Coordinates of C-alpha atoms in Angstrom, one line a residue:
Chain C
M1 CA 15.5 -16.0 2.0
K2 CA 16.7 -13.7 4.5
S3 CA 18.4 -10.6 5.1
L4 CA 21.6 -11.3 7.4
T5 CA 21.1 -7.6 8.3
K6 CA 17.7 -8.6 9.7
F7 CA 18.6 -11.7 11.4
A8 CA 21.7 -9.5 13.2
A9 CA 19.0 -7.4 14.6
I10 CA 16.6 -10.2 16.1
P11 CA 17.8 -9.8 19.6
L12 CA 16.1 -6.0 19.7
L13 CA 13.6 -7.5 17.2
L14 CA 12.6 -10.0 19.9
T15 CA 11.6 -7.8 22.9
L16 CA 9.0 -6.2 20.7
L17 CA 7.0 -9.5 19.7
V18 CA 4.1 -8.5 21.4
S19 CA 2.1 -10.9 22.7
A20 CA -2.0 -10.4 22.6
R21 CA -2.2 -12.0 26.0
A22 CA -0.2 -9.5 27.8
G23 CA 2.9 -10.6 30.3
A24 CA 2.7 -13.7 28.8
V25 CA 5.4 -15.1 26.1
P26 CA 4.1 -15.3 22.9
T27 CA 2.6 -19.0 21.8
M28 CA 2.9 -20.0 18.6
A29 CA 0.9 -23.3 17.3
F30 CA 1.5 -24.8 14.2
G31 CA -0.8 -26.7 12.4
Y32 CA -0.7 -29.4 9.5
L33 CA 1.1 -28.3 6.1
V34 CA -1.4 -30.2 3.9
N35 CA 0.0 -32.3 1.1
K36 CA -1.7 -31.3 -2.1
S37 CA 0.4 -33.2 -4.2
K38 CA -2.5 -36.4 -4.6
D39 CA 1.0 -38.6 -3.4
A40 CA 0.3 -40.0 0.1
N41 CA 4.1 -41.4 0.0
Y42 CA 5.3 -37.7 1.4
D43 CA 2.5 -37.5 3.9
Y44 CA 4.6 -37.8 6.6
L45 CA 5.5 -34.1 5.5
E46 CA 2.8 -33.2 7.2
T47 CA 4.1 -32.9 10.4
I48 CA 7.8 -33.3 9.1
F49 CA 7.2 -29.5 8.2
P50 CA 5.7 -28.2 11.3
N51 CA 7.8 -29.6 13.8
S52 CA 11.1 -28.4 11.7
F53 CA 9.3 -24.9 12.0
A54 CA 8.7 -25.0 15.5
N55 CA 11.8 -26.1 16.1
S56 CA 13.7 -23.7 14.2
I57 CA 11.8 -21.0 15.7
R58 CA 11.9 -21.9 19.0
N59 CA 16.0 -22.0 18.3
V60 CA 16.0 -18.5 17.5
F61 CA 13.8 -16.5 20.1
Q62 CA 12.0 -17.2 23.6
V63 CA 9.0 -18.1 22.2
K64 CA 6.3 -20.9 23.5
V65 CA 5.3 -23.3 20.1
L66 CA 2.9 -26.1 20.3
K67 CA 3.2 -28.6 17.5
P68 CA 0.2 -30.6 16.2
G69 CA 0.6 -33.5 18.5
Q70 CA -0.1 -30.8 20.9
I71 CA -2.7 -29.2 20.1
G72 CA -4.4 -32.1 19.1
K73 CA -3.7 -33.7 23.3
I74 CA -5.7 -29.8 23.7
L75 CA -8.4 -30.0 21.7
E76 CA -9.3 -33.8 23.2
K77 CA -10.4 -31.7 26.2
Y78 CA -13.3 -30.0 23.8
N79 CA -14.3 -33.7 22.0
L80 CA -12.4 -32.2 19.2
T81 CA -9.3 -33.3 16.7
L82 CA -6.9 -31.2 15.2
E83 CA -8.4 -30.6 11.7
K84 CA -5.8 -30.7 8.5
E85 CA -7.6 -27.6 6.5
Y86 CA -9.3 -24.7 8.9
Q87 CA -11.5 -21.9 6.9
P88 CA -9.5 -18.2 8.6
H89 CA -12.8 -17.5 10.2
E90 CA -12.6 -20.6 12.4
L91 CA -9.3 -20.0 14.0
M92 CA -10.2 -17.4 16.0
E93 CA -12.3 -19.9 17.7
L94 CA -9.8 -22.8 17.4
T95 CA -6.8 -20.1 19.1
D96 CA -8.6 -19.1 21.5
K97 CA -9.4 -22.9 22.4
I98 CA -5.5 -23.6 22.1
S99 CA -4.6 -20.2 24.0
A100 CA -2.1 -19.4 21.0
D101 CA -0.8 -15.8 19.5
Y102 CA 0.0 -17.0 16.3
Y103 CA -1.3 -20.0 14.3
V104 CA 0.5 -21.3 11.7
Y105 CA -0.7 -23.4 8.6
G106 CA -0.6 -24.4 5.2
T107 CA -0.2 -26.8 2.5
F108 CA 2.7 -28.1 0.2
V109 CA 2.5 -29.4 -3.7
L110 CA 5.4 -31.2 -5.3
L111 CA 7.1 -29.6 -8.1
P112 CA 8.6 -30.7 -11.4
G113 CA 12.6 -30.8 -11.0
D114 CA 12.3 -32.3 -7.3
R115 CA 11.4 -28.6 -6.2
I116 CA 8.3 -28.3 -3.3
K117 CA 6.1 -25.1 -3.4
I118 CA 5.3 -24.3 0.3
S119 CA 2.4 -22.0 0.9
L120 CA 2.0 -20.9 4.4
N121 CA -0.3 -18.9 6.5
M122 CA 0.3 -17.2 10.1
Y123 CA -3.0 -16.0 11.7
N124 CA -2.3 -13.6 14.0
N125 CA -5.1 -13.8 17.1
G126 CA -4.5 -10.5 18.6
L127 CA -5.4 -8.5 15.0
N128 CA -7.1 -10.8 13.8
R129 CA -5.5 -11.2 10.4
V130 CA -3.5 -13.3 8.3
F131 CA -0.3 -13.0 6.6
S132 CA 0.5 -15.8 3.7
F133 CA 3.1 -16.1 1.8
I134 CA 4.5 -19.1 -0.6
N135 CA 8.0 -20.1 -0.9
V136 CA 9.4 -22.8 -3.4
G137 CA 12.9 -25.0 -3.2
R138 CA 14.1 -28.1 -3.8
M139 CA 13.8 -31.6 -2.2
E140 CA 15.8 -33.5 -0.7
T141 CA 19.0 -31.9 -0.7
E142 CA 17.6 -28.3 0.3
I143 CA 15.0 -29.3 2.8
F144 CA 16.4 -27.7 6.1
K145 CA 17.2 -24.6 3.9
L146 CA 13.7 -24.4 2.8
V147 CA 12.8 -24.6 6.3
D148 CA 15.2 -22.2 7.5
R149 CA 14.4 -20.0 4.6
I150 CA 10.4 -20.0 5.6
T151 CA 11.9 -19.6 9.6
G152 CA 13.7 -16.4 8.3
I153 CA 10.2 -15.3 6.3
M154 CA 8.1 -15.8 9.7
I155 CA 10.8 -14.3 12.3
N156 CA 10.8 -11.1 10.3
F157 CA 7.3 -10.7 10.0
L158 CA 7.6 -11.1 13.4
G159 CA 10.2 -8.3 14.1
R160 CA 9.2 -4.8 15.1
E161 CA 9.1 -3.3 11.7
Q162 CA 6.9 -6.6 10.1
F163 CA 9.3 -7.0 7.4
F164 CA 8.6 -9.3 4.6
M165 CA 10.3 -9.0 0.9
S166 CA 10.2 -11.7 -2.3
R167 CA 12.7 -10.1 -4.2
I168 CA 14.1 -6.3 -4.8
I169 CA 12.7 -3.3 -7.3
P170 CA 15.6 -2.3 -9.9
R171 CA 16.6 0.5 -10.7
G172 CA 14.7 1.8 -14.0
S173 CA 11.5 0.4 -13.2
K174 CA 8.2 2.6 -13.3
I175 CA 6.5 2.9 -10.0
G176 CA 3.4 4.2 -9.0
I177 CA 3.0 5.9 -5.6
F178 CA 0.4 6.0 -3.3
T179 CA 0.4 8.0 -0.5
N180 CA -1.0 11.0 1.9
L181 CA 1.8 13.5 1.3
D182 CA 0.8 16.3 -0.1
G183 CA 2.8 19.6 -2.4
A184 CA 5.9 20.0 -2.0
E185 CA 6.6 16.6 0.2
L186 CA 4.9 14.7 -2.3
N187 CA 7.6 16.5 -4.2
Y188 CA 10.4 15.3 -2.4
L189 CA 9.4 12.0 -2.1
Y190 CA 9.2 11.9 -6.2
Y191 CA 12.5 13.9 -6.4
A192 CA 14.3 11.0 -4.2
F193 CA 12.7 8.0 -6.1
M194 CA 13.4 9.8 -9.6
A195 CA 17.2 10.8 -8.4
A196 CA 17.5 6.8 -7.3
G197 CA 16.6 6.1 -11.4
Y198 CA 12.8 4.8 -10.7
Q199 CA 10.6 6.5 -13.3
V200 CA 7.8 7.5 -11.6
A201 CA 4.3 7.4 -12.9
S202 CA 2.2 10.5 -11.4
I203 CA -0.7 8.9 -10.3
Q204 CA -1.6 11.1 -7.6
G205 CA 0.9 13.9 -8.7
N206 CA -1.6 14.9 -10.8
S207 CA -3.3 16.7 -8.9
L208 CA -2.7 20.1 -7.1
N209 CA -4.4 18.4 -3.7
N210 CA -4.3 14.9 -1.9
N211 CA -6.9 14.2 0.3
L212 CA -5.9 11.0 1.5
T213 CA -4.8 11.7 5.5
S214 CA -2.7 9.2 8.0
D215 CA -5.7 7.8 8.9
M216 CA -7.5 7.1 5.4
I217 CA -4.0 5.7 3.6
D218 CA -3.8 3.2 7.2
N219 CA -7.1 1.1 5.9
F220 CA -4.3 0.2 2.8
T221 CA -1.9 -2.1 5.5
C222 CA -4.2 -5.0 4.7
I223 CA -3.4 -5.8 1.3
S224 CA -4.6 -8.9 -1.0
A225 CA -2.5 -10.6 -3.6
A226 CA -2.0 -13.3 -6.1
D227 CA 0.7 -15.3 -3.9
N228 CA 1.4 -13.1 -1.0
S229 CA -1.2 -11.5 1.1
Y230 CA -1.7 -9.3 4.1
Q231 CA -5.7 -9.3 5.2
I232 CA -7.8 -9.1 7.8
V233 CA -10.3 -12.5 8.4
S234 CA -14.1 -12.1 7.9
N235 CA -16.8 -14.2 8.6
P236 CA -19.2 -14.2 6.1
R237 CA -21.2 -16.9 7.7
A238 CA -21.7 -14.6 10.6
V239 CA -23.0 -12.2 8.1
R240 CA -27.0 -11.9 7.9
F241 CA -29.1 -10.8 5.2
L242 CA -32.5 -11.2 6.8
H243 CA -35.4 -10.1 4.8
G244 CA -38.8 -11.5 3.9
T245 CA -42.6 -10.2 3.1
W246 CA -42.2 -8.1 6.6
T247 CA -39.5 -5.9 5.6
G248 CA -41.6 -3.8 2.8
K249 CA -39.9 -2.6 -0.4
R250 CA -37.3 -0.2 0.3
Y251 CA -35.6 -2.3 2.9
Y252 CA -35.1 -5.0 0.3
E253 CA -33.6 -2.8 -2.1
E254 CA -31.1 -1.5 0.8
I255 CA -29.9 -4.9 1.7
S256 CA -29.8 -5.7 -1.7
Y257 CA -27.3 -3.5 -2.6
I258 CA -25.5 -4.2 0.7
R259 CA -25.2 -8.1 -0.5
E260 CA -24.3 -7.0 -3.8
A261 CA -21.6 -4.1 -1.9
Y262 CA -20.5 -7.1 0.3
R263 CA -19.9 -9.8 -2.3
I264 CA -18.0 -7.1 -4.5
F265 CA -15.8 -5.6 -1.5
D266 CA -15.3 -8.8 0.7
L267 CA -16.4 -12.1 -1.6
D268 CA -14.5 -10.8 -5.0
Y269 CA -12.0 -8.1 -3.7
R270 CA -9.4 -9.6 -5.0
E271 CA -10.4 -9.6 -8.1
T272 CA -12.3 -6.5 -8.2
K273 CA -9.3 -4.8 -7.0
F274 CA -7.0 -6.6 -10.1
N275 CA -10.0 -5.4 -12.7
V276 CA -9.1 -1.4 -11.7
L277 CA -5.6 -2.2 -11.2
E278 CA -5.3 -3.5 -15.0
K279 CA -7.2 -0.1 -16.3
L280 CA -4.6 1.9 -14.3
L281 CA -1.9 -0.2 -15.9
N282 CA -2.8 1.0 -19.2
Y283 CA -3.0 4.5 -18.6
H284 CA 0.7 4.6 -16.5
D285 CA 1.9 1.2 -17.8
I286 CA 3.5 0.6 -13.9
D287 CA 5.8 -2.1 -13.0
K288 CA 4.9 -1.6 -9.4
I289 CA 2.1 0.3 -7.0
M290 CA 3.5 1.4 -4.1
I291 CA 1.7 2.3 -0.9
I292 CA 3.7 4.7 1.4
G293 CA 1.7 5.4 4.8
F294 CA 3.3 8.7 6.7
N295 CA 2.1 9.6 10.0
D296 CA 0.9 12.9 10.7
V297 CA 4.1 14.4 11.8
R298 CA 5.8 12.5 9.1
S299 CA 8.3 10.6 11.3
S300 CA 7.2 7.5 11.0
A301 CA 6.0 5.8 7.4
W302 CA 5.0 1.9 6.3
V303 CA 5.3 0.7 2.7
R304 CA 3.4 -2.3 0.6
C305 CA 4.4 -3.1 -3.0
L306 CA 2.7 -5.0 -5.5
D307 CA 3.8 -6.0 -8.6
L308 CA 1.5 -5.5 -11.1
R309 CA 2.5 -7.7 -13.7
S310 CA 2.6 -10.6 -11.4
R311 CA -0.1 -9.5 -9.2
D312 CA 2.2 -10.4 -6.0
L313 CA 2.6 -8.7 -3.2
I314 CA 6.3 -8.1 -3.0
W315 CA 7.3 -6.1 0.1
M316 CA 5.7 -5.1 3.3
Q317 CA 7.8 -3.2 6.3
A318 CA 6.4 -0.5 8.9
R319 CA 7.7 1.5 11.4
I320 CA 10.7 3.2 9.7
T321 CA 11.5 6.1 11.1
G322 CA 12.5 9.4 10.4
G323 CA 12.1 12.7 8.5
V324 CA 10.8 12.5 4.9
P325 CA 13.9 12.5 3.5
S326 CA 15.1 9.5 5.8
I327 CA 12.5 7.6 5.2
C328 CA 12.6 7.7 1.7
A329 CA 16.6 7.0 1.6
T330 CA 15.7 3.7 3.6
L331 CA 12.9 3.0 1.1
I332 CA 15.3 3.4 -1.8
N333 CA 18.4 1.5 0.2
R334 CA 15.7 -1.4 1.0
M335 CA 14.6 -2.0 -2.4
T336 CA 17.9 -1.7 -4.1
T337 CA 19.8 -4.0 -1.8
E338 CA 20.0 -7.6 -2.9
I339 CA 18.5 -10.1 -0.6
T340 CA 20.8 -12.3 0.7
L341 CA 19.9 -16.0 -0.2
K342 CA 20.7 -18.7 2.7
Chain I
M1 CA 15.4 50.3 16.8
R2 CA 14.3 49.7 13.6
S3 CA 17.1 47.1 12.7
T4 CA 16.1 45.2 15.6
K5 CA 12.4 45.0 14.5
L6 CA 13.2 43.7 10.8
A7 CA 16.0 41.3 12.5
I8 CA 13.2 40.4 14.5
V9 CA 10.5 39.8 11.4
I10 CA 13.7 38.4 9.3
A11 CA 14.1 35.4 12.1
C12 CA 10.6 34.6 12.3
S13 CA 10.1 34.6 8.4
T14 CA 13.2 32.1 8.3
L15 CA 11.2 29.7 11.3
L16 CA 8.3 29.9 9.4
S17 CA 9.8 28.9 6.3
S18 CA 11.9 26.3 7.6
I19 CA 8.8 25.0 9.5
S20 CA 6.2 25.0 6.4
C21 CA 9.7 22.7 4.2
G22 CA 10.3 20.4 6.8
G23 CA 11.0 17.4 5.0
A24 CA 10.4 19.0 1.4
R25 CA 13.9 20.1 0.9
T26 CA 14.4 22.4 -2.1
V27 CA 14.6 20.2 -4.7
K28 CA 15.0 20.0 -8.5
Y29 CA 14.8 16.9 -10.9
L30 CA 14.1 17.2 -14.5
E31 CA 13.9 14.5 -16.7
R32 CA 13.5 15.5 -20.2
P33 CA 13.4 19.3 -21.1
I34 CA 9.5 20.7 -22.0
P35 CA 9.8 22.3 -25.2
L36 CA 9.0 26.1 -25.6
N37 CA 6.3 25.4 -28.0
S38 CA 4.4 22.5 -26.3
G39 CA 1.0 22.4 -25.2
V40 CA 0.5 22.9 -21.8
A41 CA -2.2 23.3 -19.1
V42 CA -1.7 25.1 -16.2
I43 CA -3.5 24.6 -13.0
V44 CA -2.2 26.9 -10.1
D45 CA -4.5 27.3 -7.2
A46 CA -4.8 31.3 -7.2
P47 CA -6.7 34.2 -7.3
N48 CA -7.5 35.2 -11.1
K49 CA -5.7 38.2 -11.6
L50 CA -2.4 36.0 -10.0
K51 CA -3.5 33.4 -12.2
N52 CA -3.7 35.8 -15.3
I53 CA -0.4 36.9 -14.7
I54 CA 1.0 33.0 -14.7
L55 CA -0.7 32.5 -17.6
A56 CA 0.7 35.1 -19.6
R57 CA 4.2 34.6 -18.7
F58 CA 3.7 30.9 -19.9
L59 CA 2.5 32.3 -23.2
A60 CA 5.1 35.3 -23.3
R61 CA 7.6 32.6 -23.4
G62 CA 6.0 30.6 -26.0
F63 CA 3.8 27.8 -24.4
A64 CA 0.7 27.1 -26.3
V65 CA -1.5 27.5 -22.9
K66 CA -4.6 25.4 -23.2
A67 CA -7.9 26.5 -21.3
I68 CA -8.1 24.4 -18.4
N69 CA -8.5 25.5 -15.7
A70 CA -8.2 24.0 -11.5
S71 CA -12.0 23.6 -11.3
D72 CA -12.0 21.4 -14.0
F73 CA -10.7 18.9 -11.8
Y74 CA -12.9 17.6 -9.1
S75 CA -12.4 16.6 -6.0
I76 CA -12.6 13.0 -4.9
N77 CA -15.1 14.3 -2.3
D78 CA -17.0 15.5 -5.2
V79 CA -17.4 12.3 -6.7
F80 CA -17.4 9.3 -4.6
D81 CA -19.4 10.3 -1.5
I82 CA -19.0 6.9 0.2
R83 CA -20.3 7.7 4.1
D84 CA -23.4 6.5 3.0
F85 CA -22.1 3.1 2.9
K86 CA -20.9 3.1 6.4
K87 CA -24.1 4.3 7.6
V88 CA -26.2 1.3 6.2
S89 CA -23.3 -0.9 7.3
Y90 CA -24.3 -0.6 10.7
I91 CA -27.9 -1.2 9.9
G92 CA -27.4 -4.9 9.8
Q93 CA -26.8 -6.8 13.1
N94 CA -24.0 -6.7 15.4
E95 CA -22.1 -9.8 14.1
N96 CA -22.2 -8.2 10.8
F97 CA -20.3 -5.3 12.0
L98 CA -16.6 -6.7 11.6
S99 CA -17.4 -8.2 8.0
L100 CA -19.2 -5.6 6.6
E101 CA -16.4 -3.3 7.8
K102 CA -13.8 -5.2 6.3
A103 CA -15.9 -4.4 2.6
Y104 CA -16.1 -1.0 3.9
N105 CA -12.4 -0.3 3.9
N106 CA -11.7 -2.3 0.8
L107 CA -14.9 -0.2 -0.6
F108 CA -12.9 2.7 0.4
K109 CA -9.3 1.7 -0.8
M110 CA -11.3 1.3 -4.7
H111 CA -12.3 4.3 -4.5
F112 CA -9.3 5.5 -4.5
Y113 CA -8.2 3.4 -7.1
N114 CA -11.0 4.1 -9.4
Y115 CA -10.4 8.0 -9.0
E116 CA -7.0 7.6 -10.1
V117 CA -8.3 5.9 -13.1
N118 CA -11.3 8.3 -13.9
K119 CA -8.3 11.2 -13.5
A120 CA -6.1 9.1 -16.2
E121 CA -9.0 9.2 -18.5
V122 CA -9.8 13.0 -18.3
L123 CA -5.9 13.3 -18.7
A124 CA -6.1 10.9 -22.1
E125 CA -8.9 13.0 -23.0
M126 CA -7.2 16.4 -22.8
R127 CA -4.0 14.9 -24.4
N128 CA -6.0 13.7 -27.4
R129 CA -8.9 16.5 -27.8
W130 CA -7.2 19.1 -26.8
N131 CA -3.6 18.6 -27.7
V132 CA -2.5 19.3 -24.4
Q133 CA 1.4 17.4 -24.3
Y134 CA 2.5 18.2 -20.5
L135 CA -0.1 19.2 -17.4
I136 CA 1.8 21.5 -15.1
L137 CA 0.9 22.0 -11.5
L138 CA 2.1 24.7 -9.5
D139 CA 1.7 26.0 -6.6
V140 CA 3.1 29.6 -5.3
K141 CA 2.9 30.7 -1.7
S142 CA 3.7 34.0 0.0
F143 CA 6.2 32.6 1.9
G144 CA 7.9 29.3 2.9
G145 CA 8.5 28.7 -1.3
G146 CA 6.3 27.2 -3.9
W147 CA 6.7 24.3 -6.4
G148 CA 5.9 22.9 -9.0
R149 CA 5.4 19.6 -10.9
A150 CA 4.8 18.5 -15.1
I151 CA 3.5 15.4 -16.3
D152 CA 4.2 14.3 -19.5
L153 CA 0.4 13.6 -21.1
R154 CA 2.1 11.1 -23.3
T155 CA 3.6 8.5 -21.0
N156 CA 1.8 10.2 -17.7
D157 CA 5.6 10.2 -16.3
I158 CA 6.6 13.0 -14.6
V159 CA 9.1 14.7 -16.1
W160 CA 10.1 18.0 -13.8
I161 CA 9.5 19.2 -10.3
E162 CA 10.8 21.6 -8.4
N163 CA 10.7 22.9 -4.4
S164 CA 11.4 26.2 -5.1
G165 CA 12.9 28.3 -1.4
V166 CA 11.5 31.5 -3.9
S167 CA 8.6 33.1 -1.9
L168 CA 6.1 35.3 -3.7
T169 CA 6.9 38.3 -4.1
A170 CA 5.9 41.6 -5.6
D171 CA 7.8 40.3 -9.4
T172 CA 5.4 37.1 -9.6
E173 CA 7.0 36.9 -13.2
K174 CA 10.4 36.5 -12.1
L175 CA 9.3 33.7 -9.9
I176 CA 7.3 32.1 -13.0
D177 CA 10.1 33.4 -15.4
R178 CA 12.4 30.9 -12.8
F179 CA 9.7 28.2 -12.8
I180 CA 9.9 27.7 -16.7
D181 CA 13.8 28.4 -17.1
S182 CA 13.7 25.2 -14.4
M183 CA 11.3 22.9 -16.4
T184 CA 12.6 24.0 -19.8
G185 CA 16.0 23.3 -18.9
K186 CA 17.7 26.9 -19.2
R187 CA 18.3 26.8 -15.5

C-alpha cells in the first residue's frame, strides 16, 4: 500500500530522515520475522523477509542497513546472539549495542486462502517509541508486492510527515474530533468537515471553552490500538514499588495506589481506553475518532484517527502546514482520496 | 481632523477583528433547521443583564427555553485534579520515572475521554428529564464577531454552526435575531 504522491516526495523526505546519531546516515537494523504459523516449512522466510525489506529500503534512499546475519556478528563481541524475539523494553539496549537508530522486527502467520499476515514493529532508538502495523498479502504470486508495500509503509512513516494510512474515511461517516481549537476556530473546523459531507459528533463542541492547550494535546500523539499503534516503550521491570514494615501505613497506601494506577494506565491501558471509548460510542454513535493537534500559532498540525468499530489506528500524519482553513482542506483531501495500491 | 480619527479607529478595529478571526472565517452551516417551538438550553457566557436579553429573544421567538446556566457545566479543571498524580510519581525511584511518566500521560488522556463521557451523561439527562431537544452555545463579543453552535441532543450531532462577522452592538436583540434566523433556516 502506498500513495504515489508520497513516493514522489521521497527525495525531499530523505534529507529529513533524522538520525539520532547526529551527522551520520541513519542505521536501520532488521531482526527476524518470526514464523508463528507452526509450520516449519516456512521458517526460511524468517530471514528472507528482513533481508528483502533491508534491500528494498536501501534501494530507495540513503540508509545503512543491518541484516540479521550482520547483527549476529556484532553481538558476538558481547557474547550474545540475535534473539528471534525481544520485549520492547529490551530494544534500547540492543540498538545501543549494534549502534542502530531503528530496529525492525515482527512476526508472520499464514492465513487460509494462501494469504500471509505480517505484523511489523519499527523501534526508534532516539525517541524510544515503536510503530507497529499489520499488513496482509498473498503468498507466492504477490510476495514481492507485499515486500514493496511494507517497505512503502516504512518509508512513508520515516518521512517528514510521519505518514501512515490503512484506509480512507468515506464521506458520510460520523466522526468525533478531539482538538485544541476553541470557539470560532473550532467552529471553522466543524464547518470544514460538515461541508465536506461528514457528520460531526458534538464531542468537545458541547462546551463553550476547550481546556486543551497545544502542550496538552501533544500527549495524544502516542496512540495504542488493536492492530496498528504508535507507543512509548516503558520498562515494567524498572518500576519498583518497594515497601515493607519500615514504610508505614500511609506510604504503603500511597504506593499501592500508584501501583494500581500503573496497572490501569500502562500495562492495561489499551483495554482501559477502549472501555471508555465504548461508553462514548454509546452516546455519540461515532465511526471514527480524530485527534487533531495544532501548534500555538495554528500554522502546523498533526492527526491521529481511530476506527472505533474495529478499534484500529487507521491514520497518522504530522507537520501538516498552513493556517486552520488550509490544514482542514489538506486533512479532508487526504481522508477522502483513495490510497493507490501497488 | 475628526474624520482622520474616525478612519484610524475604523482601521484599528478592522485590524483587531481580522487578527481575532485568524483562521476562523465567517462561516455558516445548517445541517437541519431547528423548529421554533423546540425545547432549548441556551448556554452563553455573558453578564446576567445581557443573558436575560438573549434568553428573552429566544422566548419571544417561540422557543421553550429551559433554565440551564453555563455554570451548570463544570469545567474539567473543577472535577479532575490530576496534578497530584504527577507529584506522587516523583516519589518513586529515578528509574521509575520514565515508565510512570507514560502511565501519567495515559491517565491524563483518560481524563479527557472520561470528561467527554460525563458531559454526554449530563446532556442525556437534560434531554430525558427536562425535554431539552437542542443545546445552543453562543459567544457574543464586543468586537471580532460572535459565534454560535447548536447540538441535537437526540443524536448528539452538531446541526448548526455560525461564525458571525457581526459584533455585539447596542442592539443585542438584532444580533440574537440574526443567530435565531440562521439556526431556524430563515436566513
